[in-house]
XYZ file of N, CA and C in Angstrom:
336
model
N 7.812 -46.710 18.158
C 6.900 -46.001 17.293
C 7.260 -44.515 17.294
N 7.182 -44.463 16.209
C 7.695 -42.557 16.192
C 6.563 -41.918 16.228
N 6.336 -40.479 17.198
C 5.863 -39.762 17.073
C 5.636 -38.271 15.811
N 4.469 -37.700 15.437
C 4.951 -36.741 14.632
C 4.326 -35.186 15.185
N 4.833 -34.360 15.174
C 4.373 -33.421 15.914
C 3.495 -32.412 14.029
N 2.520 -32.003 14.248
C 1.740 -31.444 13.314
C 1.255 -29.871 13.712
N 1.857 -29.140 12.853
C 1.665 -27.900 12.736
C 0.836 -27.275 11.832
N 0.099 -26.275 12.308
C -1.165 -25.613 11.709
C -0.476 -24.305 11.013
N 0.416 -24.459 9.918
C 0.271 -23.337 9.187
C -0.205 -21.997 9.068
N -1.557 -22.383 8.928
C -2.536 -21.396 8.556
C -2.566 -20.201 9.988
N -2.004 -21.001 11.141
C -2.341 -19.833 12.040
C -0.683 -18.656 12.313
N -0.150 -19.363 11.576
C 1.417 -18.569 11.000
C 1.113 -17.579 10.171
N 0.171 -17.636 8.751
C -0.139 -17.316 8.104
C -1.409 -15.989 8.303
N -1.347 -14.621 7.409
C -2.061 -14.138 6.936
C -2.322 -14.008 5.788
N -3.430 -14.390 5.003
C -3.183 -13.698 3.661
C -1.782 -14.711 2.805
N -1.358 -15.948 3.394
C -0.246 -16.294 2.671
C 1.300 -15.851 2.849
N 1.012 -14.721 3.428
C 2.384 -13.603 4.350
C 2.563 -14.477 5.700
N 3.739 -14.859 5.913
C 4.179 -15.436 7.488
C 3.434 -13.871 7.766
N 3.259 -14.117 9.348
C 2.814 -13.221 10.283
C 3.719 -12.122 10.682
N 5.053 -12.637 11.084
C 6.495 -12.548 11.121
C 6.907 -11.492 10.288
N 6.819 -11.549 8.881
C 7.471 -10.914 7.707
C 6.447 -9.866 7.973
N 4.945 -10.489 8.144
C 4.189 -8.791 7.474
C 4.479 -7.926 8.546
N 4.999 -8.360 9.953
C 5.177 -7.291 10.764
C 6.031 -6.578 11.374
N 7.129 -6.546 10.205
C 8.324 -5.842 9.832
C 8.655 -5.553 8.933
N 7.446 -5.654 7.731
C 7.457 -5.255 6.592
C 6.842 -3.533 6.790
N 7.950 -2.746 6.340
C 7.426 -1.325 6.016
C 5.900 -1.303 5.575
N 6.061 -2.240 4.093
C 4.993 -1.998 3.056
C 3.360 -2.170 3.712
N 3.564 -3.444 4.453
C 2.372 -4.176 5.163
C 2.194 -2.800 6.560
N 3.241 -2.741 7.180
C 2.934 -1.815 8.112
C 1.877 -0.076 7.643
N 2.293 0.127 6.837
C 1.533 1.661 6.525
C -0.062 1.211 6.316
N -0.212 -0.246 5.728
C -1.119 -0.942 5.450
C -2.873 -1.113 6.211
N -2.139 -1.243 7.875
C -2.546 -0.931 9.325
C -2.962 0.605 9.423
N -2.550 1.429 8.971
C -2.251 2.873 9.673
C -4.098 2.962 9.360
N -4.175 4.022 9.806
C -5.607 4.789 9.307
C -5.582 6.478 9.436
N -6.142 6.557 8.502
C -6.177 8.616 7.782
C -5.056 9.118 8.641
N -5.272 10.123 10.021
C -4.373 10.783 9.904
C -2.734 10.139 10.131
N -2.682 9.039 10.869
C -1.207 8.809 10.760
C -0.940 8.228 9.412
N -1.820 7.296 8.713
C -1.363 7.131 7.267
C -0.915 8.446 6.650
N -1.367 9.788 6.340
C -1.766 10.544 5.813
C 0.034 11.580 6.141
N 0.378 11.050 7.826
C 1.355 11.922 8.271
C 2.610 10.590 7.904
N 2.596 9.251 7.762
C 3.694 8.718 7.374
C 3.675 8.818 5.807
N 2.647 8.891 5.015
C 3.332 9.224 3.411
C 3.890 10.456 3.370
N 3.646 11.217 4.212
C 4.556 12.885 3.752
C 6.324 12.890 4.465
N 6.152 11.612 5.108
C 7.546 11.490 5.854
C 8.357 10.312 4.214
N 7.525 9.821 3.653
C 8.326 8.835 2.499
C 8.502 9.457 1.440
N 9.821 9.244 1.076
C 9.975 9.753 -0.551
C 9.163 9.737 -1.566
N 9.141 10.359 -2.553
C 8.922 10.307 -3.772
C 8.774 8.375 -4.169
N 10.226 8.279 -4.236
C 10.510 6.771 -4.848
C 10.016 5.796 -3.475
N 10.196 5.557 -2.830
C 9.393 5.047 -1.819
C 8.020 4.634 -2.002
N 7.391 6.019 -2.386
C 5.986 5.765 -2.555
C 5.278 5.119 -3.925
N 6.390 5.262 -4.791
C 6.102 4.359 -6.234
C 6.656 2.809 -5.969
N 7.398 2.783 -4.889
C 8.193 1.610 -4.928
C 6.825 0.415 -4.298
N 5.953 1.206 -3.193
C 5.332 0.666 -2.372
C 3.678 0.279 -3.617
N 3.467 1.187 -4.059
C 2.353 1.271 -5.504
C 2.791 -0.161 -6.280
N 4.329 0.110 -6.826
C 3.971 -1.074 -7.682
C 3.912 -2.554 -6.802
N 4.788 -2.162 -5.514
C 4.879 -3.742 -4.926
C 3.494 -4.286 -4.912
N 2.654 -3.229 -4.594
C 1.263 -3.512 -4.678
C 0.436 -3.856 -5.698
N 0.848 -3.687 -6.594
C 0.010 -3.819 -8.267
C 1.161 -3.902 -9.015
N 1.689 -5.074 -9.342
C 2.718 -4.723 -10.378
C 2.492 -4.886 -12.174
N 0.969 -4.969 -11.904
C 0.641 -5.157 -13.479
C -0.189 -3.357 -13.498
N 0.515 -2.736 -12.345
C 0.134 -1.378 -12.396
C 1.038 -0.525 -13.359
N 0.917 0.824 -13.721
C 1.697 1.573 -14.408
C 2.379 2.705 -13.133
N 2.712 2.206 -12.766
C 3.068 2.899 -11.539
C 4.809 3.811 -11.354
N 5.441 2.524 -11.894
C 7.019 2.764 -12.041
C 7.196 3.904 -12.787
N 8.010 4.758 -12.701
C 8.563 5.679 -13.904
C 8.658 4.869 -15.440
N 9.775 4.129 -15.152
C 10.089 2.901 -16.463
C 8.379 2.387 -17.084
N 7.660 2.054 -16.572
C 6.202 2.112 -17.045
C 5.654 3.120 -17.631
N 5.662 4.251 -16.904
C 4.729 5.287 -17.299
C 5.244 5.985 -18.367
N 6.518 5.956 -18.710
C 7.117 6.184 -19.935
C 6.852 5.654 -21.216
N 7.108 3.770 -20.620
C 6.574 3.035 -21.790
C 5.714 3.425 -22.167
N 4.340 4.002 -21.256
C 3.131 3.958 -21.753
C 2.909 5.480 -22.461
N 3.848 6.116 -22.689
C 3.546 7.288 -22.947
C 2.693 8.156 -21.647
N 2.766 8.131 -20.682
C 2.546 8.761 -19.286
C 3.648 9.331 -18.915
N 3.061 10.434 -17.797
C 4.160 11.496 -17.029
C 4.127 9.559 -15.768
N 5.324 10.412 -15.269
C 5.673 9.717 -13.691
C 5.166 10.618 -12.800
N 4.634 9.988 -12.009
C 3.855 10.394 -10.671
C 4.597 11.381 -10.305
N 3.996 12.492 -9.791
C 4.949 13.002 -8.748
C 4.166 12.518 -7.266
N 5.043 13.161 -6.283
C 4.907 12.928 -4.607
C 3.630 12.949 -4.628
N 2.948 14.170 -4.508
C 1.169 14.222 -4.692
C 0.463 13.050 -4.703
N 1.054 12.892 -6.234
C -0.171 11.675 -6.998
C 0.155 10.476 -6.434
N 1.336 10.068 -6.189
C 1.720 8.712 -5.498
C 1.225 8.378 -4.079
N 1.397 9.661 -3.679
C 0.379 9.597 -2.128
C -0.738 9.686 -1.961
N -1.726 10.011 -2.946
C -3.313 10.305 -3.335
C -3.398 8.993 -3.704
N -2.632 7.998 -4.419
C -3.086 7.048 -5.026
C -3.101 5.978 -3.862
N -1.607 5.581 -3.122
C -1.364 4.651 -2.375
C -2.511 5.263 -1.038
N -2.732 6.438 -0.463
C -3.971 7.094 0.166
C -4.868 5.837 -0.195
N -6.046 6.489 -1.291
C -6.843 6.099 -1.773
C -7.110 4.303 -1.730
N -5.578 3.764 -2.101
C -5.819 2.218 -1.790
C -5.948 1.600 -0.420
N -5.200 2.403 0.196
C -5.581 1.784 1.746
C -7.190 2.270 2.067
N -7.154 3.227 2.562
C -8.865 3.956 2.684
C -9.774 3.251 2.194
N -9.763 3.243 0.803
C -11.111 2.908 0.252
C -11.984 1.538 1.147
N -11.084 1.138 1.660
C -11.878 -0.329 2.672
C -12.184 -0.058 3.955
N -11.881 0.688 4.155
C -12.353 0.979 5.803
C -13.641 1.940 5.348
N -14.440 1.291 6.336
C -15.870 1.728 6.412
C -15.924 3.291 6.907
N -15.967 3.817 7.854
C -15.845 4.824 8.091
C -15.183 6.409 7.255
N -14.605 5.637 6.293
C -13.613 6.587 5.379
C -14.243 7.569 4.432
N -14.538 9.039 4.407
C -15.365 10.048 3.952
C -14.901 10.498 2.463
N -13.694 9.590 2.158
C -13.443 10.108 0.484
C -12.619 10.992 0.193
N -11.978 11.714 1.478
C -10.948 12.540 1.502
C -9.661 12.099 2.049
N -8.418 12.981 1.026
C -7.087 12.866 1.980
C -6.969 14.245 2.560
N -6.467 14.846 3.696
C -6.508 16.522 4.084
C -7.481 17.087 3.579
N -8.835 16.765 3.818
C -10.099 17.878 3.600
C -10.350 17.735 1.814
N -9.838 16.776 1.015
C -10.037 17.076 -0.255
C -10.609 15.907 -0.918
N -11.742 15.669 -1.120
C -12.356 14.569 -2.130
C -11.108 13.587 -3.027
N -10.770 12.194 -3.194
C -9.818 11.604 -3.867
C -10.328 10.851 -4.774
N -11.401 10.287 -4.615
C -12.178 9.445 -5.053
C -12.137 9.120 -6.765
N -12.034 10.173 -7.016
C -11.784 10.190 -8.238
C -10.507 10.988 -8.581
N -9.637 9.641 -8.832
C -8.155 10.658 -9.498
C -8.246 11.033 -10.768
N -9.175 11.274 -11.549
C -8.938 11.998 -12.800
C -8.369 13.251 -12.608
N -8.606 13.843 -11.789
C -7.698 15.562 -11.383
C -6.271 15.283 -10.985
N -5.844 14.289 -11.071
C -4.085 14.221 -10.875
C -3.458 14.249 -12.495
N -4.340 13.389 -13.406
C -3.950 13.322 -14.584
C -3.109 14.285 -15.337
């Protein structure tokens, strides 16, 4: 009689991400951070880096240069890409006061 050995997936799994991948994934890693080291690893990432990480995140976002063109939009600069990808991590953590460096984000209409 053969034996079958049965594996639980789900405890491999986060979110559908092996466990494995998300925790050598750059993208997933900044993901973890909170305010000030988030805040001190986006000023260490490029420009393109930080759009690269935006759209991986939303890709029905306008995020890309090649997008924001289509759409008749400027391309992000450094700022706005880091206020934005900021803003997406933060906004879920409870404790989080609405600022990146002392400055209200909450509303990006002032990057526009």
């Amino acid at each position: 009689m053969k034996t079958y050995r049965i594996i639980d997936i789900r405890s491999k799994l986060s979110n559908g991400i092996l466990l494995d991948e998300r925790k050598h994934d750059w993208r997933y890693q900044i993901m973890d951070l909170t305010d000030d080291m988030l805040l001190n690893k986006l000023k260490s990432l490029k420009r393109k880096e930080l759009v690269a990480w935006l759209t991986w995140n939303d890709p029905n976002g306008i995020f890309s240069d090649e997008e924001a063109k289509a759409n008749d939009r400027t391309p992000l600069n450094k700022y706005q890409a880091m206020a934005y990808l900021y803003l997406i991590i933060m906004r879920d953590q409870e404790d989080w006061d609405g600022k990146m460096a002392g400055t209200y984000i909450e509303d990006l209409s002032f990057l526009e």
